């Protein structure tokens, strides 16, 4: 997964046999938006589409899913179910069955996950470790479903395999999988809490066994006598050359802590603002949690350290991360910008951080070849014939006759904007394909 936030509505932490119900997802904006951005969600869709006997029913299922016809989805070990609104007044009951892993298969899978701290960190960050599925398949553990592994059913009279209602459910499950890989693990038989508890036990046992093995084999001479009170520190440390290795890092906590409660604890000293200190402590804990997750990731060693934020960028980040009226008012009164400027910057930050904020505030001149290539792609991909006429200025394309605009960021992504009372406002997440962004923008 990229640095996307994990925002699964109704997410809980089920036990081994518990079911988990997700609230109905809102209709998808645009007919071109994919149901899954990440490889584990796309693998689910590939299994569905390769096993289908009727592409027309799949197409209607996609339309149903995009249109919000799928109600709350209940995921349990071995199945997912939801009411799906069809042509009649009462919704149909659709399900999809998935074979659960055996205890022996789970044992092998958990061993593979626990072998690397990066696997645990990726799961906690809402990602499925890239090599885990291949390693699991090589060990005889079918983590991802293959063709014919999905068994859809529905209460409707349609004998299609799958019918459009069951297909809609499967597409909606792909959206859930995209947001949270633990949905796939629950379908295979185990809940998140049980998995993380078991991984913690295995990780601790592995660290203890490695430390014991090292201590048993390190050095052949007599053990150094214990240091006593008053012994010089230098010789005491120098005599202990065979120390066991440090234990492995513990699993990443589920969430960061909130920090101390200061507002009601005591009368503050003059000039101290307890509410502001609470906010800064909570923000520091959140940032430390993100940094630790990145440090435990597989790509940490190859990633460049982030560029420090400017004072303005950090103010916008704070306003976006802690969206309360009090925080916004405090920052707006001290940042040297108008409340409208801070509101637009905060909205931009939520859609893409520093790159999105830069796109809001700094026009620039992309290469002519890049703009022409994207114009050609827009013409080729537009579903309804010729795309709307665009007025170009630097990195901005404004739709003629509409309060709609695309802006190309320095990160290579197109950002949607709409105009409200003479001001351009960020209007949604970016995409590398301008046709995807423009289609979603004009449908809002």
PDB file of N, CA and C in Angstrom, residues 83-161:
ATOM      1  N   UNK A  83     -27.536  -7.567   2.185  1.00  0.00           N
ATOM      2  CA  UNK A  83     -28.742  -7.350   1.391  1.00  0.00           C
ATOM      3  C   UNK A  83     -28.392  -6.508   0.163  1.00  0.00           C
ATOM      4  N   UNK A  84     -28.940  -6.884  -0.987  1.00  0.00           N
ATOM      5  CA  UNK A  84     -28.677  -6.163  -2.232  1.00  0.00           C
ATOM      6  C   UNK A  84     -30.020  -5.772  -2.836  1.00  0.00           C
ATOM      7  N   UNK A  85     -30.206  -4.485  -3.057  1.00  0.00           N
ATOM      8  CA  UNK A  85     -31.467  -3.985  -3.584  1.00  0.00           C
ATOM      9  C   UNK A  85     -31.546  -4.238  -5.084  1.00  0.00           C
ATOM     10  N   UNK A  86     -32.540  -5.007  -5.485  1.00  0.00           N
ATOM     11  CA  UNK A  86     -32.767  -5.257  -6.903  1.00  0.00           C
ATOM     12  C   UNK A  86     -33.973  -4.496  -7.411  1.00  0.00           C
ATOM     13  N   UNK A  87     -34.712  -5.109  -8.324  1.00  0.00           N
ATOM     14  CA  UNK A  87     -35.859  -4.433  -8.928  1.00  0.00           C
ATOM     15  C   UNK A  87     -37.103  -4.476  -8.043  1.00  0.00           C
ATOM     16  N   UNK A  88     -37.165  -5.413  -7.122  1.00  0.00           N
ATOM     17  CA  UNK A  88     -38.328  -5.476  -6.251  1.00  0.00           C
ATOM     18  C   UNK A  88     -38.085  -4.636  -4.987  1.00  0.00           C
ATOM     19  N   UNK A  89     -39.166  -4.453  -4.197  1.00  0.00           N
ATOM     20  CA  UNK A  89     -39.064  -3.575  -3.039  1.00  0.00           C
ATOM     21  C   UNK A  89     -38.166  -4.166  -1.959  1.00  0.00           C
ATOM     22  N   UNK A  90     -38.250  -5.459  -1.732  1.00  0.00           N
ATOM     23  CA  UNK A  90     -37.465  -6.099  -0.674  1.00  0.00           C
ATOM     24  C   UNK A  90     -36.100  -6.512  -1.205  1.00  0.00           C
ATOM     25  N   UNK A  91     -35.004  -6.172  -0.527  1.00  0.00           N
ATOM     26  CA  UNK A  91     -33.676  -6.558  -1.012  1.00  0.00           C
ATOM     27  C   UNK A  91     -33.506  -8.073  -1.013  1.00  0.00           C
ATOM     28  N   UNK A  92     -32.669  -8.551  -1.916  1.00  0.00           N
ATOM     29  CA  UNK A  92     -32.285  -9.956  -1.935  1.00  0.00           C
ATOM     30  C   UNK A  92     -31.140 -10.168  -0.935  1.00  0.00           C
ATOM     31  N   UNK A  93     -30.963 -11.407  -0.500  1.00  0.00           N
ATOM     32  CA  UNK A  93     -29.878 -11.756   0.410  1.00  0.00           C
ATOM     33  C   UNK A  93     -28.808 -12.478  -0.383  1.00  0.00           C
ATOM     34  N   UNK A  94     -27.663 -11.844  -0.527  1.00  0.00           N
ATOM     35  CA  UNK A  94     -26.567 -12.419  -1.315  1.00  0.00           C
ATOM     36  C   UNK A  94     -25.409 -12.798  -0.401  1.00  0.00           C
ATOM     37  N   UNK A  95     -24.750 -13.884  -0.727  1.00  0.00           N
ATOM     38  CA  UNK A  95     -23.589 -14.335   0.045  1.00  0.00           C
ATOM     39  C   UNK A  95     -22.501 -14.797  -0.909  1.00  0.00           C
ATOM     40  N   UNK A  96     -21.274 -14.822  -0.407  1.00  0.00           N
ATOM     41  CA  UNK A  96     -20.173 -15.438  -1.129  1.00  0.00           C
ATOM     42  C   UNK A  96     -19.378 -16.250  -0.116  1.00  0.00           C
ATOM     43  N   UNK A  97     -19.180 -17.534  -0.425  1.00  0.00           N
ATOM     44  CA  UNK A  97     -18.466 -18.447   0.458  1.00  0.00           C
ATOM     45  C   UNK A  97     -17.002 -18.547   0.034  1.00  0.00           C
ATOM     46  N   UNK A  98     -16.111 -18.612   1.012  1.00  0.00           N
ATOM     47  CA  UNK A  98     -14.677 -18.776   0.777  1.00  0.00           C
ATOM     48  C   UNK A  98     -14.182 -19.875   1.709  1.00  0.00           C
ATOM     49  N   UNK A  99     -13.404 -20.801   1.182  1.00  0.00           N
ATOM     50  CA  UNK A  99     -12.903 -21.898   2.011  1.00  0.00           C
ATOM     51  C   UNK A  99     -11.953 -21.373   3.080  1.00  0.00           C
ATOM     52  N   UNK A 100     -12.141 -21.836   4.320  1.00  0.00           N
ATOM     53  CA  UNK A 100     -11.274 -21.436   5.415  1.00  0.00           C
ATOM     54  C   UNK A 100      -9.979 -22.253   5.412  1.00  0.00           C
ATOM     55  N   UNK A 101      -8.924 -21.655   5.942  1.00  0.00           N
ATOM     56  CA  UNK A 101      -7.659 -22.368   6.079  1.00  0.00           C
ATOM     57  C   UNK A 101      -7.743 -23.353   7.251  1.00  0.00           C
ATOM     58  N   UNK A 102      -7.032 -24.439   7.133  1.00  0.00           N
ATOM     59  CA  UNK A 102      -6.963 -25.403   8.234  1.00  0.00           C
ATOM     60  C   UNK A 102      -6.028 -24.869   9.320  1.00  0.00           C
ATOM     61  N   UNK A 103      -6.067 -25.484  10.499  1.00  0.00           N
ATOM     62  CA  UNK A 103      -5.175 -25.076  11.582  1.00  0.00           C
ATOM     63  C   UNK A 103      -3.716 -25.233  11.176  1.00  0.00           C
ATOM     64  N   UNK A 104      -3.409 -26.293  10.431  1.00  0.00           N
ATOM     65  CA  UNK A 104      -2.026 -26.495   9.993  1.00  0.00           C
ATOM     66  C   UNK A 104      -1.599 -25.390   9.021  1.00  0.00           C
ATOM     67  N   UNK A 105      -2.504 -25.000   8.121  1.00  0.00           N
ATOM     68  CA  UNK A 105      -2.175 -23.921   7.187  1.00  0.00           C
ATOM     69  C   UNK A 105      -1.991 -22.600   7.926  1.00  0.00           C
ATOM     70  N   UNK A 106      -2.843 -22.340   8.918  1.00  0.00           N
ATOM     71  CA  UNK A 106      -2.685 -21.119   9.700  1.00  0.00           C
ATOM     72  C   UNK A 106      -1.340 -21.124  10.435  1.00  0.00           C
ATOM     73  N   UNK A 107      -0.932 -22.252  10.933  1.00  0.00           N
ATOM     74  CA  UNK A 107       0.329 -22.341  11.653  1.00  0.00           C
ATOM     75  C   UNK A 107       1.492 -21.965  10.736  1.00  0.00           C
ATOM     76  N   UNK A 108       1.470 -22.484   9.504  1.00  0.00           N
ATOM     77  CA  UNK A 108       2.542 -22.141   8.561  1.00  0.00           C
ATOM     78  C   UNK A 108       2.486 -20.662   8.183  1.00  0.00           C
ATOM     79  N   UNK A 109       1.272 -20.126   7.972  1.00  0.00           N
ATOM     80  CA  UNK A 109       1.141 -18.720   7.581  1.00  0.00           C
ATOM     81  C   UNK A 109       1.625 -17.789   8.693  1.00  0.00           C
ATOM     82  N   UNK A 110       1.239 -18.077   9.930  1.00  0.00           N
ATOM     83  CA  UNK A 110       1.652 -17.220  11.042  1.00  0.00           C
ATOM     84  C   UNK A 110       3.158 -17.258  11.246  1.00  0.00           C
ATOM     85  N   UNK A 111       3.767 -18.416  11.034  1.00  0.00           N
ATOM     86  CA  UNK A 111       5.228 -18.495  11.126  1.00  0.00           C
ATOM     87  C   UNK A 111       5.882 -17.596  10.083  1.00  0.00           C
ATOM     88  N   UNK A 112       5.324 -17.592   8.860  1.00  0.00           N
ATOM     89  CA  UNK A 112       5.901 -16.760   7.800  1.00  0.00           C
ATOM     90  C   UNK A 112       5.739 -15.274   8.118  1.00  0.00           C
ATOM     91  N   UNK A 113       4.597 -14.885   8.691  1.00  0.00           N
ATOM     92  CA  UNK A 113       4.394 -13.475   9.038  1.00  0.00           C
ATOM     93  C   UNK A 113       5.328 -13.060  10.153  1.00  0.00           C
ATOM     94  N   UNK A 114       5.468 -13.920  11.169  1.00  0.00           N
ATOM     95  CA  UNK A 114       6.266 -13.577  12.343  1.00  0.00           C
ATOM     96  C   UNK A 114       7.762 -13.561  12.064  1.00  0.00           C
ATOM     97  N   UNK A 115       8.188 -14.159  10.953  1.00  0.00           N
ATOM     98  CA  UNK A 115       9.613 -14.197  10.642  1.00  0.00           C
ATOM     99  C   UNK A 115      10.186 -12.806  10.413  1.00  0.00           C
ATOM    100  N   UNK A 116       9.333 -11.855   9.992  1.00  0.00           N
ATOM    101  CA  UNK A 116       9.826 -10.512   9.689  1.00  0.00           C
ATOM    102  C   UNK A 116       8.932  -9.481  10.362  1.00  0.00           C
ATOM    103  N   UNK A 117       9.564  -8.567  11.118  1.00  0.00           N
ATOM    104  CA  UNK A 117       8.785  -7.502  11.761  1.00  0.00           C
ATOM    105  C   UNK A 117       8.091  -6.634  10.720  1.00  0.00           C
ATOM    106  N   UNK A 118       8.674  -6.537   9.503  1.00  0.00           N
ATOM    107  CA  UNK A 118       8.060  -5.710   8.467  1.00  0.00           C
ATOM    108  C   UNK A 118       6.693  -6.246   8.059  1.00  0.00           C
ATOM    109  N   UNK A 119       6.510  -7.573   8.135  1.00  0.00           N
ATOM    110  CA  UNK A 119       5.198  -8.140   7.812  1.00  0.00           C
ATOM    111  C   UNK A 119       4.136  -7.639   8.780  1.00  0.00           C
ATOM    112  N   UNK A 120       4.472  -7.652  10.075  1.00  0.00           N
ATOM    113  CA  UNK A 120       3.517  -7.204  11.089  1.00  0.00           C
ATOM    114  C   UNK A 120       3.243  -5.717  10.927  1.00  0.00           C
ATOM    115  N   UNK A 121       4.294  -4.935  10.688  1.00  0.00           N
ATOM    116  CA  UNK A 121       4.108  -3.490  10.525  1.00  0.00           C
ATOM    117  C   UNK A 121       3.233  -3.179   9.314  1.00  0.00           C
ATOM    118  N   UNK A 122       3.426  -3.937   8.224  1.00  0.00           N
ATOM    119  CA  UNK A 122       2.612  -3.697   7.026  1.00  0.00           C
ATOM    120  C   UNK A 122       1.147  -3.989   7.295  1.00  0.00           C
ATOM    121  N   UNK A 123       0.847  -5.081   7.976  1.00  0.00           N
ATOM    122  CA  UNK A 123      -0.547  -5.403   8.289  1.00  0.00           C
ATOM    123  C   UNK A 123      -1.181  -4.328   9.155  1.00  0.00           C
ATOM    124  N   UNK A 124      -0.444  -3.852  10.156  1.00  0.00           N
ATOM    125  CA  UNK A 124      -0.983  -2.817  11.023  1.00  0.00           C
ATOM    126  C   UNK A 124      -1.195  -1.510  10.270  1.00  0.00           C
ATOM    127  N   UNK A 125      -0.439  -1.313   9.203  1.00  0.00           N
ATOM    128  CA  UNK A 125      -0.592  -0.095   8.409  1.00  0.00           C
ATOM    129  C   UNK A 125      -1.608  -0.265   7.291  1.00  0.00           C
ATOM    130  N   UNK A 126      -2.352  -1.392   7.309  1.00  0.00           N
ATOM    131  CA  UNK A 126      -3.380  -1.596   6.303  1.00  0.00           C
ATOM    132  C   UNK A 126      -2.865  -2.144   4.991  1.00  0.00           C
ATOM    133  N   UNK A 127      -1.728  -2.801   4.988  1.00  0.00           N
ATOM    134  CA  UNK A 127      -1.145  -3.363   3.772  1.00  0.00           C
ATOM    135  C   UNK A 127      -1.013  -4.874   3.896  1.00  0.00           C
ATOM    136  N   UNK A 128      -1.061  -5.542   2.759  1.00  0.00           N
ATOM    137  CA  UNK A 128      -0.733  -6.954   2.705  1.00  0.00           C
ATOM    138  C   UNK A 128       0.706  -7.056   2.207  1.00  0.00           C
ATOM    139  N   UNK A 129       1.645  -7.607   3.002  1.00  0.00           N
ATOM    140  CA  UNK A 129       3.041  -7.676   2.568  1.00  0.00           C
ATOM    141  C   UNK A 129       3.174  -8.310   1.189  1.00  0.00           C
ATOM    142  N   UNK A 130       3.959  -7.676   0.332  1.00  0.00           N
ATOM    143  CA  UNK A 130       3.974  -8.038  -1.086  1.00  0.00           C
ATOM    144  C   UNK A 130       4.366  -9.493  -1.328  1.00  0.00           C
ATOM    145  N   UNK A 131       5.365  -9.992  -0.619  1.00  0.00           N
ATOM    146  CA  UNK A 131       5.820 -11.350  -0.895  1.00  0.00           C
ATOM    147  C   UNK A 131       5.110 -12.428  -0.106  1.00  0.00           C
ATOM    148  N   UNK A 132       4.210 -12.024   0.796  1.00  0.00           N
ATOM    149  CA  UNK A 132       3.603 -13.004   1.690  1.00  0.00           C
ATOM    150  C   UNK A 132       2.716 -13.991   0.946  1.00  0.00           C
ATOM    151  N   UNK A 133       1.916 -13.510   0.005  1.00  0.00           N
ATOM    152  CA  UNK A 133       1.002 -14.397  -0.716  1.00  0.00           C
ATOM    153  C   UNK A 133       1.768 -15.441  -1.522  1.00  0.00           C
ATOM    154  N   UNK A 134       2.862 -15.011  -2.184  1.00  0.00           N
ATOM    155  CA  UNK A 134       3.658 -15.964  -2.957  1.00  0.00           C
ATOM    156  C   UNK A 134       4.330 -16.990  -2.049  1.00  0.00           C
ATOM    157  N   UNK A 135       4.885 -16.530  -0.905  1.00  0.00           N
ATOM    158  CA  UNK A 135       5.510 -17.467   0.023  1.00  0.00           C
ATOM    159  C   UNK A 135       4.475 -18.444   0.587  1.00  0.00           C
ATOM    160  N   UNK A 136       3.290 -17.916   0.883  1.00  0.00           N
ATOM    161  CA  UNK A 136       2.239 -18.776   1.420  1.00  0.00           C
ATOM    162  C   UNK A 136       1.806 -19.817   0.393  1.00  0.00           C
ATOM    163  N   UNK A 137       1.638 -19.406  -0.859  1.00  0.00           N
ATOM    164  CA  UNK A 137       1.232 -20.356  -1.895  1.00  0.00           C
ATOM    165  C   UNK A 137       2.285 -21.443  -2.077  1.00  0.00           C
ATOM    166  N   UNK A 138       3.569 -21.043  -2.013  1.00  0.00           N
ATOM    167  CA  UNK A 138       4.638 -22.041  -2.149  1.00  0.00           C
ATOM    168  C   UNK A 138       4.619 -23.042  -0.994  1.00  0.00           C
ATOM    169  N   UNK A 139       4.112 -22.601   0.165  1.00  0.00           N
ATOM    170  CA  UNK A 139       4.030 -23.494   1.331  1.00  0.00           C
ATOM    171  C   UNK A 139       2.691 -24.213   1.411  1.00  0.00           C
ATOM    172  N   UNK A 140       1.865 -24.114   0.373  1.00  0.00           N
ATOM    173  CA  UNK A 140       0.580 -24.806   0.362  1.00  0.00           C
ATOM    174  C   UNK A 140      -0.516 -24.101   1.123  1.00  0.00           C
ATOM    175  N   UNK A 141      -0.397 -22.782   1.278  1.00  0.00           N
ATOM    176  CA  UNK A 141      -1.411 -22.005   1.989  1.00  0.00           C
ATOM    177  C   UNK A 141      -2.054 -21.038   0.994  1.00  0.00           C
ATOM    178  N   UNK A 142      -3.269 -21.308   0.522  1.00  0.00           N
ATOM    179  CA  UNK A 142      -3.911 -20.442  -0.476  1.00  0.00           C
ATOM    180  C   UNK A 142      -4.497 -19.201   0.171  1.00  0.00           C
ATOM    181  N   UNK A 143      -3.649 -18.199   0.416  1.00  0.00           N
ATOM    182  CA  UNK A 143      -4.127 -16.983   1.075  1.00  0.00           C
ATOM    183  C   UNK A 143      -5.103 -16.217   0.186  1.00  0.00           C
ATOM    184  N   UNK A 144      -4.724 -16.013  -1.069  1.00  0.00           N
ATOM    185  CA  UNK A 144      -5.592 -15.312  -2.012  1.00  0.00           C
ATOM    186  C   UNK A 144      -6.454 -16.317  -2.767  1.00  0.00           C
ATOM    187  N   UNK A 145      -7.719 -15.977  -3.021  1.00  0.00           N
ATOM    188  CA  UNK A 145      -8.575 -16.912  -3.757  1.00  0.00           C
ATOM    189  C   UNK A 145      -8.159 -17.012  -5.219  1.00  0.00           C
ATOM    190  N   UNK A 146      -8.256 -18.203  -5.765  1.00  0.00           N
ATOM    191  CA  UNK A 146      -8.001 -18.411  -7.176  1.00  0.00           C
ATOM    192  C   UNK A 146      -9.302 -18.614  -7.925  1.00  0.00           C
ATOM    193  N   UNK A 147      -9.240 -18.872  -9.244  1.00  0.00           N
ATOM    194  CA  UNK A 147     -10.459 -19.143 -10.008  1.00  0.00           C
ATOM    195  C   UNK A 147     -11.252 -20.294  -9.385  1.00  0.00           C
ATOM    196  N   UNK A 148     -12.555 -20.118  -9.306  1.00  0.00           N
ATOM    197  CA  UNK A 148     -13.489 -21.111  -8.744  1.00  0.00           C
ATOM    198  C   UNK A 148     -13.400 -21.235  -7.223  1.00  0.00           C
ATOM    199  N   UNK A 149     -12.599 -20.372  -6.547  1.00  0.00           N
ATOM    200  CA  UNK A 149     -12.538 -20.439  -5.085  1.00  0.00           C
ATOM    201  C   UNK A 149     -13.685 -19.691  -4.432  1.00  0.00           C
ATOM    202  N   UNK A 150     -14.321 -18.780  -5.172  1.00  0.00           N
ATOM    203  CA  UNK A 150     -15.461 -18.031  -4.637  1.00  0.00           C
ATOM    204  C   UNK A 150     -16.754 -18.747  -5.014  1.00  0.00           C
ATOM    205  N   UNK A 151     -17.640 -18.878  -4.029  1.00  0.00           N
ATOM    206  CA  UNK A 151     -18.909 -19.582  -4.246  1.00  0.00           C
ATOM    207  C   UNK A 151     -20.067 -18.631  -3.924  1.00  0.00           C
ATOM    208  N   UNK A 152     -20.544 -17.858  -4.922  1.00  0.00           N
ATOM    209  CA  UNK A 152     -21.600 -16.888  -4.658  1.00  0.00           C
ATOM    210  C   UNK A 152     -22.987 -17.532  -4.683  1.00  0.00           C
ATOM    211  N   UNK A 153     -23.885 -17.011  -3.844  1.00  0.00           N
ATOM    212  CA  UNK A 153     -25.271 -17.457  -3.785  1.00  0.00           C
ATOM    213  C   UNK A 153     -26.169 -16.246  -3.577  1.00  0.00           C
ATOM    214  N   UNK A 154     -27.456 -16.407  -3.927  1.00  0.00           N
ATOM    215  CA  UNK A 154     -28.390 -15.293  -3.780  1.00  0.00           C
ATOM    216  C   UNK A 154     -29.807 -15.844  -3.666  1.00  0.00           C
ATOM    217  N   UNK A 155     -30.671 -15.087  -2.993  1.00  0.00           N
ATOM    218  CA  UNK A 155     -32.067 -15.504  -2.840  1.00  0.00           C
ATOM    219  C   UNK A 155     -32.930 -15.126  -4.039  1.00  0.00           C
ATOM    220  N   UNK A 156     -32.359 -14.466  -5.041  1.00  0.00           N
ATOM    221  CA  UNK A 156     -33.133 -14.086  -6.222  1.00  0.00           C
ATOM    222  C   UNK A 156     -33.368 -15.316  -7.111  1.00  0.00           C
ATOM    223  N   UNK A 157     -34.300 -15.238  -8.064  1.00  0.00           N
ATOM    224  CA  UNK A 157     -34.582 -16.400  -8.917  1.00  0.00           C
ATOM    225  C   UNK A 157     -33.597 -16.592 -10.065  1.00  0.00           C
ATOM    226  N   UNK A 158     -32.613 -15.700 -10.194  1.00  0.00           N
ATOM    227  CA  UNK A 158     -31.653 -15.782 -11.294  1.00  0.00           C
ATOM    228  C   UNK A 158     -30.672 -16.931 -11.038  1.00  0.00           C
ATOM    229  N   UNK A 159     -30.477 -17.792 -12.055  1.00  0.00           N
ATOM    230  CA  UNK A 159     -29.572 -18.926 -11.921  1.00  0.00           C
ATOM    231  C   UNK A 159     -28.155 -18.607 -12.412  1.00  0.00           C
ATOM    232  N   UNK A 160     -27.883 -17.339 -12.687  1.00  0.00           N
ATOM    233  CA  UNK A 160     -26.557 -16.982 -13.180  1.00  0.00           C
ATOM    234  C   UNK A 160     -25.470 -17.277 -12.163  1.00  0.00           C
ATOM    235  N   UNK A 161     -24.245 -17.436 -12.654  1.00  0.00           N
ATOM    236  CA  UNK A 161     -23.113 -17.740 -11.769  1.00  0.00           C
ATOM    237  C   UNK A 161     -21.992 -16.741 -12.028  1.00  0.00           C
TER     238      UNK A 161
END
